Amino acid sequence: METMGYPMGGGATRLYSNLAHTFSGSQHVPLPLTHLDPYQPADTILNPDFCQEQKGSPVSPLSPAEVLLQCEEALRDGPPRYHRTFIPPSNGDSSAIRVMQWNILAQALGEGLDSFVLCPLEALSWSRRKHLILEEILTYRPHILCLQEVDHYFDTFQPVLARLGYRSKFYPKPWSPCLNVKGNNGPDGCALFFDESRFEVLDCVSLQLSAMKIPTNQVALVMMLRCQSTKRCVCVAVTHLKARAGWEWLRNAQGADLLRQVQNVVQKHAARTSGGPSSPVPLIICGDFNAVPTEDVYHHFLTSPLGLDSAYKNLSQDNLTEPRYTTWKIRPTGECCATLDYIWYTQDSLTVDTVLDLPSEEDIGPNRLPSFSYPSDHLSLVCDFSFKENQ
């Protein structure tokens, strides 16, 4: 893939080595990273069986509780993080599937192009943000983790989360704006992680989303996963649609393309398993859609023949209204408080058991996001799903 803008910063390998040393002490054997080129499409980087570790890359397991404690220790001099609760309270059902959706804010964009005018530069440093991001993930320990704006996949998230029991896939944007930032860490993209103790992967498709058959700069990943214990399948997708006002038509076209591609994956799976159970495969589609609920792409998903609904409507009293915001930031152009992030699911095959609430305006504070308390301009969404018994 031809690169554009500034070259990647040279500290990527050093950064991961330092992070891994912090987490695992002197017993850690660093993963070799020199064979990974973030500028290449993900399919050319990873082995054909992308969930297998590269040969010669020893991986020793880490304890999630231990990593969480070390993150908290690294952040002990900072302000407290938001206290969030599940609504209704989680009943601890071991069969539930916990899903996290999060635009984590690409490091190059946070320090460069995004211009969060009231956020101190120190709060945007990677040395702080990496611990806040990992702390957020490990506080809720999702079985499926869908991330956008990931530009530290190879030197942080993949190696650390692999040692915590996650397998994953990453797909970078073809023309990532991160590459226009001096000292960047490579292109940003979407990443999908799953807990290998809960799931095995049957299929994975990396998509460059199209509009009117023309490829765009936005991408998606679609995975067919099978539960290790029940052998039931679920199809999971993660995406990040075009940002900014004036591009509503493009977001709608990209969303339509994603829905078609997800349906293709499900039909391909059904053809492979003909003669087996004929019930539809449950779908979970996560993403930063950059679209408020009044946009066409939202309506397109809500009225899709796939039977989708938005999980975070469960926070409202009538189960019909989206939250007031999933992102709240202040840029030179003004303040943005909007709902742009969603976890879609097939309501005929999945039940939403519980949803993680969102911090209040008072919690977030007058300078909004990101901040010393929170590493991204988008809030993480977390919910637990259960399979419907009649499926």
Coordinates of C-alpha atoms in Angstrom, one line a residue, residues 51 53 143 162 165-167 194-200 228:
C51 CA -6.0 -16.1 14.8
E53 CA 0.3 -16.4 16.6
H143 CA -16.1 -11.3 25.4
A162 CA -3.3 -11.7 23.1
G165 CA -6.7 -14.5 26.0
Y166 CA -8.0 -12.4 23.1
R167 CA -7.6 -13.2 19.4
F194 CA -12.8 -11.9 20.9
D195 CA -12.2 -14.0 24.0
E196 CA -10.8 -17.3 22.7
S197 CA -12.0 -19.2 25.8
R198 CA -15.6 -18.3 24.8
F199 CA -15.5 -18.3 21.0
E200 CA -13.8 -19.8 17.9
Q228 CA -17.2 -22.9 22.5

